[in-house]
Tab-separated table of C-alpha atoms in Angstrom:
chain	number	residue	atom	x	y	z
V	1	MET	CA	-134.491	115.997	-62.206
V	2	ALA	CA	-136.491	116.440	-65.205
V	3	THR	CA	-137.709	119.594	-63.267
V	4	LEU	CA	-134.435	120.941	-62.233
V	5	LEU	CA	-133.498	120.546	-66.113
V	6	LEU	CA	-136.660	122.540	-67.152
V	7	ILE	CA	-135.978	125.239	-64.899
V	8	ILE	CA	-132.419	125.406	-66.533
V	9	ILE	CA	-133.912	125.454	-69.934
V	10	TYR	CA	-136.259	128.173	-68.642
V	11	LEU	CA	-133.406	130.200	-67.792
V	12	VAL	CA	-131.673	129.998	-70.998
V	13	PHE	CA	-134.798	130.967	-72.613
V	14	ILE	CA	-134.825	134.175	-70.766
V	15	SER	CA	-131.063	134.702	-72.171
V	16	LEU	CA	-132.741	134.085	-75.567
V	17	GLY	CA	-134.883	137.030	-75.058
V	18	LEU	CA	-132.304	139.415	-73.554
V	19	PRO	CA	-130.681	140.787	-76.502
V	20	ASP	CA	-133.779	140.598	-78.950
V	21	SER	CA	-135.490	143.989	-77.659
V	22	LEU	CA	-132.075	145.817	-76.727
V	23	LEU	CA	-131.151	147.083	-80.142
V	24	GLY	CA	-134.723	148.908	-80.276
V	25	ALA	CA	-134.534	150.380	-77.110
V	26	ALA	CA	-130.892	151.634	-77.445
V	27	TRP	CA	-131.087	152.574	-80.850
V	28	PRO	CA	-132.140	156.492	-80.611
V	29	VAL	CA	-129.304	157.156	-78.497
V	30	MET	CA	-126.877	154.569	-80.343
V	31	GLN	CA	-127.533	156.391	-83.330
V	32	HIS	CA	-126.468	159.588	-82.637
V	33	ASP	CA	-123.520	158.463	-80.849
V	34	LEU	CA	-122.284	156.501	-83.691
V	35	GLY	CA	-123.443	159.201	-86.329
V	36	ALA	CA	-125.521	156.596	-87.942
V	37	PRO	CA	-128.892	156.877	-90.307
V	38	LEU	CA	-131.771	155.707	-88.817
V	39	GLY	CA	-132.104	152.804	-91.082
V	40	ALA	CA	-128.879	150.935	-89.970
V	41	ALA	CA	-130.956	149.557	-87.083
V	42	GLY	CA	-132.863	147.649	-89.573
V	43	VAL	CA	-129.836	146.380	-91.579
V	44	LEU	CA	-128.394	145.324	-87.869
V	45	SER	CA	-131.713	143.580	-87.235
V	46	PHE	CA	-131.377	141.792	-91.114
V	47	THR	CA	-127.952	140.519	-90.323
V	48	VAL	CA	-128.954	139.110	-86.788
V	49	THR	CA	-131.792	137.410	-88.379
V	50	ILE	CA	-129.795	135.931	-91.331
V	51	GLY	CA	-127.918	134.523	-88.973
V	52	THR	CA	-130.605	133.042	-86.843
V	53	ILE	CA	-131.923	131.587	-90.043
V	54	VAL	CA	-128.536	129.698	-91.283
V	55	SER	CA	-128.161	128.427	-87.534
V	56	ALA	CA	-131.870	127.071	-87.534
V	57	LEU	CA	-131.693	125.236	-90.655
V	58	SER	CA	-128.342	123.473	-89.559
V	59	THR	CA	-129.038	123.041	-85.672
V	60	SER	CA	-130.630	119.523	-86.162
V	61	ARG	CA	-127.290	117.914	-87.776
V	62	VAL	CA	-125.192	119.899	-85.248
V	63	VAL	CA	-127.405	118.436	-82.191
V	64	ARG	CA	-127.297	114.916	-83.620
V	65	ARG	CA	-123.240	115.344	-83.560
V	66	ILE	CA	-122.588	117.220	-80.282
V	67	GLY	CA	-125.919	116.661	-78.415
V	68	THR	CA	-128.618	119.294	-77.385
V	69	ALA	CA	-126.730	120.514	-73.949
V	70	ARG	CA	-123.640	121.236	-75.903
V	71	THR	CA	-125.200	123.065	-78.927
V	72	THR	CA	-126.900	125.278	-76.314
V	73	LEU	CA	-123.871	126.164	-74.190
V	74	ILE	CA	-121.979	127.003	-77.309
V	75	SER	CA	-124.686	129.305	-78.279
V	76	VAL	CA	-125.412	131.099	-75.192
V	77	ALA	CA	-121.594	131.622	-75.014
V	78	MET	CA	-121.446	132.974	-78.642
V	79	THR	CA	-124.162	135.285	-77.701
V	80	ALA	CA	-122.461	136.421	-74.405
V	81	GLY	CA	-119.333	137.395	-76.295
V	82	ALA	CA	-121.387	139.238	-78.942
V	83	LEU	CA	-122.999	141.340	-76.591
V	84	LEU	CA	-119.873	142.207	-74.697
V	85	GLY	CA	-118.758	143.140	-78.241
V	86	PHE	CA	-121.558	145.298	-78.891
V	87	SER	CA	-120.531	147.160	-75.788
V	88	ALA	CA	-117.192	148.118	-77.008
V	89	ALA	CA	-117.631	148.880	-80.819
V	90	PRO	CA	-116.509	151.704	-82.101
V	91	SER	CA	-118.897	151.750	-85.220
V	92	VAL	CA	-121.770	150.474	-86.757
V	93	ILE	CA	-119.347	148.140	-89.177
V	94	TRP	CA	-118.100	146.469	-85.880
V	95	LEU	CA	-121.855	146.099	-84.517
V	96	MET	CA	-122.502	144.162	-87.829
V	97	VAL	CA	-119.769	142.139	-87.364
V	98	PHE	CA	-120.946	141.289	-83.776
V	99	ALA	CA	-124.110	140.961	-85.086
V	100	VAL	CA	-123.415	137.611	-86.830
V	101	PRO	CA	-122.692	135.369	-83.920
V	102	LEU	CA	-125.444	136.995	-82.117
V	103	GLY	CA	-127.798	135.659	-84.834
V	104	LEU	CA	-126.018	132.070	-85.029
V	105	GLY	CA	-126.063	131.687	-81.265
V	106	ALA	CA	-129.891	132.673	-80.841
V	107	GLY	CA	-130.975	130.751	-83.699
V	108	ALA	CA	-129.221	127.494	-82.357
V	109	ILE	CA	-130.913	127.929	-78.901
V	110	ASP	CA	-134.208	128.577	-80.379
V	111	SER	CA	-134.332	125.401	-82.683
V	112	ALA	CA	-132.349	122.956	-80.083
V	113	LEU	CA	-134.802	123.896	-77.111
V	114	ASN	CA	-138.037	123.992	-78.846
V	115	HIS	CA	-137.592	120.646	-80.292
V	116	TYR	CA	-136.100	119.319	-77.045
V	117	VAL	CA	-139.474	120.301	-74.955
V	118	ALA	CA	-141.521	119.564	-77.515
V	119	GLY	CA	-140.141	116.252	-77.522
V	120	HIS	CA	-139.786	115.570	-73.557
V	121	TYR	CA	-142.632	117.710	-71.866
V	122	ALA	CA	-146.301	118.149	-71.507
V	123	ALA	CA	-147.636	121.087	-74.150
V	124	HIS	CA	-148.495	123.713	-71.951
V	125	HIS	CA	-144.648	123.994	-71.302
V	126	MET	CA	-144.213	125.163	-74.822
V	127	SER	CA	-146.295	128.161	-74.045
V	128	TRP	CA	-144.482	128.928	-70.498
V	129	LEU	CA	-140.996	128.342	-72.213
V	130	HIS	CA	-142.082	131.387	-74.522
V	131	CYS	CA	-142.863	133.242	-71.367
V	132	PHE	CA	-139.632	132.826	-70.267
V	133	TRP	CA	-138.286	134.491	-73.366
V	134	GLY	CA	-140.776	137.145	-72.666
V	135	VAL	CA	-139.041	137.742	-69.386
V	136	GLY	CA	-135.952	138.146	-70.881
V	137	VAL	CA	-137.172	140.862	-73.844
V	138	THR	CA	-139.094	142.484	-70.901
V	139	VAL	CA	-136.452	143.079	-68.263
V	140	SER	CA	-133.256	143.766	-70.845
V	141	PRO	CA	-135.045	147.325	-71.940
V	142	MET	CA	-135.547	148.190	-68.262
V	143	ILE	CA	-131.830	147.665	-67.908
V	144	MET	CA	-131.048	149.643	-70.789
V	145	ALA	CA	-133.209	152.413	-69.820
V	146	ALA	CA	-131.761	152.811	-66.419
V	147	TYR	CA	-128.484	153.595	-68.264
V	148	LEU	CA	-129.917	155.449	-71.179
V	149	ASP	CA	-131.021	158.342	-68.784
V	150	GLU	CA	-127.155	159.162	-68.818
V	151	GLY	CA	-126.530	157.916	-72.372
V	152	ALA	CA	-124.578	155.233	-71.182
V	153	TRP	CA	-125.659	152.438	-73.613
V	154	ARG	CA	-122.601	150.761	-73.952
V	155	ASP	CA	-122.756	149.943	-70.073
V	156	GLY	CA	-126.308	148.383	-70.815
V	157	TYR	CA	-125.023	145.939	-73.180
V	158	LEU	CA	-122.164	145.105	-71.206
V	159	THR	CA	-124.525	144.451	-68.224
V	160	ILE	CA	-126.590	142.361	-70.241
V	161	GLY	CA	-123.353	140.752	-71.643
V	162	ILE	CA	-122.297	139.718	-68.101
V	163	ILE	CA	-125.700	138.300	-67.320
V	164	GLN	CA	-125.741	136.029	-70.345
V	165	SER	CA	-122.232	134.962	-69.565
V	166	GLY	CA	-123.317	133.819	-65.998
V	167	ILE	CA	-126.101	131.873	-67.970
V	168	ALA	CA	-123.381	129.837	-70.151
V	169	ALA	CA	-121.501	129.113	-66.844
V	170	LEU	CA	-124.630	127.720	-65.138
V	171	LEU	CA	-124.987	125.622	-68.560
V	172	LEU	CA	-121.483	124.341	-68.196
V	173	MET	CA	-122.305	123.125	-64.579
V	174	SER	CA	-125.358	121.483	-65.605
V	175	LEU	CA	-123.717	119.147	-68.803
V	176	PRO	CA	-123.894	116.180	-66.104
V	177	LEU	CA	-127.912	116.370	-65.378
V	178	TRP	CA	-128.347	116.459	-69.315
V	179	LYS	CA	-126.194	113.248	-69.627
V	180	ARG	CA	-128.408	111.822	-66.802
V	181	MET	CA	-131.427	112.688	-68.564
V	182	VAL	CA	-130.147	111.044	-71.684
V	183	LYS	CA	-129.429	107.771	-70.385
V	184	GLN	CA	-133.119	107.835	-68.171
V	185	ARG	CA	-135.051	108.551	-71.347
V	186	SER	CA	-132.975	106.535	-73.914
V	187	GLY	CA	-135.784	103.715	-73.766
V	188	GLU	CA	-138.343	106.482	-74.362
V	189	GLY	CA	-136.580	107.899	-77.243
V	190	GLN	CA	-136.289	104.353	-78.929
V	191	ALA	CA	-140.203	104.009	-78.911
V	192	VAL	CA	-140.636	107.604	-80.044
V	193	ALA	CA	-138.484	106.989	-82.849
V	194	ALA	CA	-140.259	103.577	-83.795
V	195	ASP	CA	-143.363	105.677	-83.864
V	196	ALA	CA	-141.927	108.248	-85.961
V	197	SER	CA	-140.599	105.660	-88.380
V	198	ALA	CA	-144.067	103.767	-88.710
V	199	GLY	CA	-146.112	107.103	-89.281
V	200	GLY	CA	-143.693	108.592	-91.566
V	201	ASP	CA	-145.310	107.651	-94.983
V	202	GLY	CA	-148.710	109.191	-93.885
V	203	LYS	CA	-150.498	111.602	-96.307
V	204	LEU	CA	-150.106	115.275	-95.758
V	205	LYS	CA	-153.380	116.664	-94.374
V	206	ASN	CA	-154.334	120.134	-95.777
V	207	ALA	CA	-151.545	120.390	-98.180
V	208	ALA	CA	-153.290	123.663	-99.649
V	209	GLY	CA	-153.403	125.069	-96.199
V	210	VAL	CA	-149.796	125.281	-95.901
V	211	LYS	CA	-149.133	128.462	-97.613
V	212	TYR	CA	-151.697	130.159	-95.296
V	213	ALA	CA	-150.070	128.959	-92.153
V	214	LEU	CA	-146.507	130.161	-93.566
V	215	GLY	CA	-148.372	133.557	-94.247
V	216	THR	CA	-149.457	133.318	-90.605
V	217	PHE	CA	-145.931	133.217	-89.280
V	218	LEU	CA	-144.218	135.689	-91.542
V	219	PHE	CA	-146.845	138.653	-90.570
V	220	TYR	CA	-146.523	137.229	-86.779
V	221	CYS	CA	-143.085	138.012	-86.815
V	222	GLY	CA	-143.502	141.062	-88.682
V	223	VAL	CA	-145.677	142.828	-86.035
V	224	GLU	CA	-143.539	141.325	-83.307
V	225	VAL	CA	-140.033	142.383	-84.478
V	226	THR	CA	-141.357	145.586	-85.878
V	227	ALA	CA	-142.571	146.878	-83.041
V	228	GLY	CA	-139.973	145.887	-80.584
V	229	LEU	CA	-137.300	147.421	-83.064
V	230	TRP	CA	-138.887	150.712	-84.177
V	231	GLY	CA	-141.461	151.535	-81.281
V	232	SER	CA	-139.127	153.284	-79.045
V	233	SER	CA	-137.964	155.262	-82.296
V	234	TYR	CA	-141.402	156.084	-83.273
V	235	LEU	CA	-142.339	157.474	-79.637
V	236	VAL	CA	-139.108	159.482	-79.679
V	237	ASN	CA	-139.395	160.772	-83.189
V	238	ALA	CA	-143.394	161.096	-83.646
V	239	LYS	CA	-144.474	161.301	-80.173
V	240	GLY	CA	-141.977	163.601	-78.392
V	241	VAL	CA	-141.207	160.831	-75.708
V	242	SER	CA	-137.623	160.754	-74.012
V	243	ALA	CA	-135.532	158.090	-75.179
V	244	ASP	CA	-135.737	156.392	-71.702
V	245	ASP	CA	-139.199	156.591	-71.110
V	246	ALA	CA	-139.735	155.255	-74.607
V	247	ALA	CA	-137.232	152.257	-73.773
V	248	MET	CA	-139.573	151.610	-70.610
V	249	TRP	CA	-142.906	151.757	-72.826
V	250	ILE	CA	-141.604	149.061	-75.101
V	251	SER	CA	-140.636	147.177	-71.795
V	252	ILE	CA	-144.277	146.911	-71.110
V	253	TYR	CA	-145.019	145.697	-74.671
V	254	PHE	CA	-142.790	142.836	-74.557
V	255	GLY	CA	-144.212	142.586	-70.797
V	256	GLY	CA	-147.846	142.169	-72.126
V	257	ILE	CA	-146.215	139.151	-74.237
V	258	THR	CA	-144.876	138.073	-71.322
V	259	ILE	CA	-147.965	137.852	-69.074
V	260	GLY	CA	-149.993	136.731	-71.868
V	261	ARG	CA	-147.876	133.668	-72.377
V	262	LEU	CA	-148.057	132.857	-68.512
V	263	ILE	CA	-151.527	133.002	-68.606
V	264	ASN	CA	-151.729	131.297	-71.952
V	265	GLY	CA	-150.371	128.324	-70.381
V	266	PHE	CA	-153.125	127.525	-68.027
V	267	VAL	CA	-155.827	128.918	-70.590
V	268	THR	CA	-154.469	125.884	-72.933
V	269	PHE	CA	-156.353	123.431	-70.663
V	270	LYS	CA	-159.639	124.941	-71.395
V	271	TYR	CA	-159.499	126.170	-74.964
V	272	SER	CA	-158.232	124.878	-78.190
V	273	SER	CA	-154.990	126.305	-79.883
V	274	ARG	CA	-157.133	127.428	-82.867
V	275	THR	CA	-159.480	129.568	-80.695
V	276	LEU	CA	-156.337	131.171	-78.896
V	277	ILE	CA	-154.675	131.864	-81.984
V	278	ARG	CA	-157.817	133.814	-83.409
V	279	ALA	CA	-158.419	135.553	-80.220
V	280	GLY	CA	-154.805	136.674	-80.146
V	281	GLU	CA	-154.847	138.150	-83.295
V	282	ILE	CA	-158.083	140.233	-82.983
V	283	ILE	CA	-156.511	141.556	-79.996
V	284	THR	CA	-153.226	142.315	-81.914
V	285	LEU	CA	-155.430	144.154	-84.749
V	286	ALA	CA	-157.463	146.140	-82.112
V	287	GLY	CA	-153.813	147.373	-80.488
V	288	THR	CA	-152.594	148.462	-83.486
V	289	LEU	CA	-155.396	150.236	-84.536
V	290	LEU	CA	-155.273	152.312	-81.161
V	291	LEU	CA	-151.699	153.254	-82.148
V	292	LEU	CA	-152.967	154.457	-85.452
V	293	LEU	CA	-155.893	156.784	-83.918
V	294	PRO	CA	-154.603	160.322	-83.394
V	295	LEU	CA	-154.445	160.377	-79.577
V	296	PRO	CA	-152.075	161.732	-76.765
V	297	PRO	CA	-149.135	159.507	-76.347
V	298	ALA	CA	-150.407	157.974	-72.966
V	299	PHE	CA	-152.694	155.852	-75.305
V	300	SER	CA	-150.001	154.623	-77.211
V	301	LEU	CA	-148.986	152.751	-74.091
V	302	ALA	CA	-152.253	151.339	-74.234
V	303	GLY	CA	-151.890	150.117	-77.821
V	304	PHE	CA	-148.346	148.895	-77.106
V	305	LEU	CA	-149.346	146.654	-73.973
V	306	ILE	CA	-152.723	145.405	-75.941
V	307	THR	CA	-150.872	144.189	-79.022
V	308	GLY	CA	-148.255	142.514	-76.598
V	309	LEU	CA	-151.114	140.656	-74.844
V	310	GLY	CA	-152.485	139.851	-78.726
V	311	LEU	CA	-149.428	138.600	-79.444
V	312	ALA	CA	-149.025	136.155	-76.460
V	313	PRO	CA	-150.860	133.016	-77.554
V	314	ILE	CA	-150.641	133.318	-81.355
V	315	PHE	CA	-146.959	132.015	-81.621
V	316	PRO	CA	-146.567	128.956	-79.137
V	317	SER	CA	-150.342	128.048	-80.234
V	318	MET	CA	-149.434	127.672	-83.908
V	319	LEU	CA	-146.543	125.696	-82.887
V	320	HIS	CA	-148.573	122.961	-80.827
V	321	GLU	CA	-151.463	123.349	-83.700
V	322	THR	CA	-148.698	122.071	-86.176
V	323	PRO	CA	-149.572	118.108	-86.036
V	324	VAL	CA	-153.198	118.553	-85.975
V	325	ARG	CA	-153.479	120.750	-88.913
V	326	PHE	CA	-151.013	118.964	-91.295
V	327	GLY	CA	-150.613	115.281	-89.609
V	328	GLU	CA	-147.926	114.000	-87.194
V	329	ALA	CA	-146.120	112.408	-90.032
V	330	HIS	CA	-145.341	115.479	-91.376
V	331	ALA	CA	-145.165	117.932	-88.641
V	332	GLY	CA	-141.374	117.997	-88.052
V	333	ARG	CA	-140.868	119.051	-92.011
V	334	ILE	CA	-143.394	121.591	-91.748
V	335	MET	CA	-142.359	123.107	-88.576
V	336	GLY	CA	-138.883	123.526	-90.032
V	337	TRP	CA	-140.772	125.794	-92.802
V	338	GLN	CA	-142.695	127.398	-90.358
V	339	MET	CA	-139.477	128.539	-88.232
V	340	ALA	CA	-137.510	129.412	-91.431
V	341	THR	CA	-140.733	131.766	-92.722
V	342	ALA	CA	-141.104	133.109	-89.367
V	343	TYR	CA	-137.251	134.257	-89.483
V	344	THR	CA	-137.526	135.606	-92.849
V	345	GLY	CA	-140.661	137.678	-91.627
V	346	ALA	CA	-138.108	139.115	-88.682
V	347	ALA	CA	-135.630	139.768	-91.524
V	348	LEU	CA	-137.356	141.313	-94.080
V	349	LEU	CA	-140.394	143.226	-92.801
V	350	PRO	CA	-138.802	145.395	-89.947
V	351	PRO	CA	-135.975	146.490	-92.122
V	352	LEU	CA	-138.456	147.209	-94.938
V	353	PHE	CA	-140.147	149.845	-92.609
V	354	GLY	CA	-136.595	151.199	-91.907
V	355	TRP	CA	-136.216	152.229	-95.306
V	356	LEU	CA	-139.951	153.641	-95.346
V	357	ALA	CA	-139.114	155.311	-92.028
V	358	GLY	CA	-136.078	156.824	-93.740
V	359	HIS	CA	-137.335	158.014	-96.965
V	360	VAL	CA	-140.850	159.186	-96.268
V	361	THR	CA	-141.496	159.474	-92.286
V	362	ILE	CA	-141.463	157.196	-89.112
V	363	GLY	CA	-144.874	158.247	-88.466
V	364	LEU	CA	-145.917	155.357	-91.036
V	365	PHE	CA	-145.332	153.193	-87.955
V	366	PRO	CA	-149.015	152.643	-86.654
V	367	LEU	CA	-150.242	151.980	-90.221
V	368	TYR	CA	-147.611	149.583	-91.038
V	369	MET	CA	-148.167	147.552	-88.079
V	370	VAL	CA	-152.341	147.475	-88.636
V	371	LEU	CA	-151.486	146.256	-92.323
V	372	MET	CA	-149.401	143.462	-91.110
V	373	ALA	CA	-151.813	142.332	-88.442
V	374	ALA	CA	-154.773	142.280	-90.865
V	375	ALA	CA	-152.571	140.285	-93.117
V	376	MET	CA	-151.875	137.840	-90.019
V	377	LEU	CA	-155.598	137.571	-89.305
V	378	LEU	CA	-156.828	136.823	-92.991
V	379	ALA	CA	-154.050	134.396	-93.478
V	380	THR	CA	-155.403	132.420	-90.478
V	381	GLU	CA	-159.177	132.818	-91.678
V	382	ARG	CA	-158.318	131.357	-94.904
V	383	LEU	CA	-156.667	128.515	-93.338
V	384	ASN	CA	-159.484	127.970	-90.849
V	385	ARG	CA	-161.949	127.723	-93.813
V	386	LEU	CA	-160.013	125.141	-95.276
V	387	LEU	CA	-159.770	123.100	-92.056
V	388	ARG	CA	-163.357	123.324	-91.565
V	389	ARG	CA	-163.994	122.065	-95.089
V	390	ARG	CA	-161.972	119.123	-94.432
V	391	GLU	CA	-163.473	118.269	-91.272
V	392	GLY	CA	-166.998	118.556	-92.700
V	393	GLY	CA	-165.837	116.401	-95.483
V	394	ALA	CA	-164.005	113.669	-93.243
């Protein structure tokens, strides 16, 4: 029964990833069709992310009131409705209207299911959970690319909206399974609550390092979301790649994240989260440097793929490392800060590049990516230095 529920949760995380890469893949065509400025994609992304932040900060209260299953069902239904709305939107203003429920639904799914899996399943499932998010963000640009060949971006959104609706229907049918799992684990939940209460007054480990952990989350999401949102436009406008080919290349970038997280789930049995975070950040920096070099467009494909592979282990490993870095008693609170900072990076850094692209040139994309990747690695190394000092003095 636990395995069946885990499969359903994995499918829901596919649904979480489906909308995340659509806008970036379709925007070169959507922009011309709607007569919108280039930077409007950044405004839409910002609107979605603000909704995600608001939702994530309030999800714990909603879950306490109606439970994880109903929260997830309502949220997936909201994202399905928003995607169907995108397919029919006559202007950018309507896209912004539908961006609000899209963000609210995504934030609730992310927060509720990450918390549920962390509390009820083994640690490696966290990496595989985010791998299935990668399946969603990899498949959806491929679907969109098939429609972009004829300029039919609306049909692409309609198709993804129908898929999302199907997952919502599956969740509705699975509600009795969630109820049985709640009854089965009620005793375990009471024991966990007692342990958490007993450790609630512990001292915060490495308080000085919190800001560096938050910096890592900030720039991680800056790199990941900027590549997904603006990579296609960069390839079209700076490298001369066709819109449908560019969308396929961005699918390969998200495919790198997906494959990397699948592998990372097994690698976690041998290597520490700290090692995986550092290795991922170095690989990410190498991928962005390859984008920066004045090479033919084919090398950009390798750059996006390497960047995706590098990003793969970072986010789930950072989530898993939180209790080790800062102590079990404070992990939940700091986890909330980290998620809020991650969403903030996703909300601010991609639109900032959109502003730069509109006022200077989209050719700045590789340099912008390199600077964020370097800042992410620097923040992690400063945190690791503090951790080594603490461990050496322990």
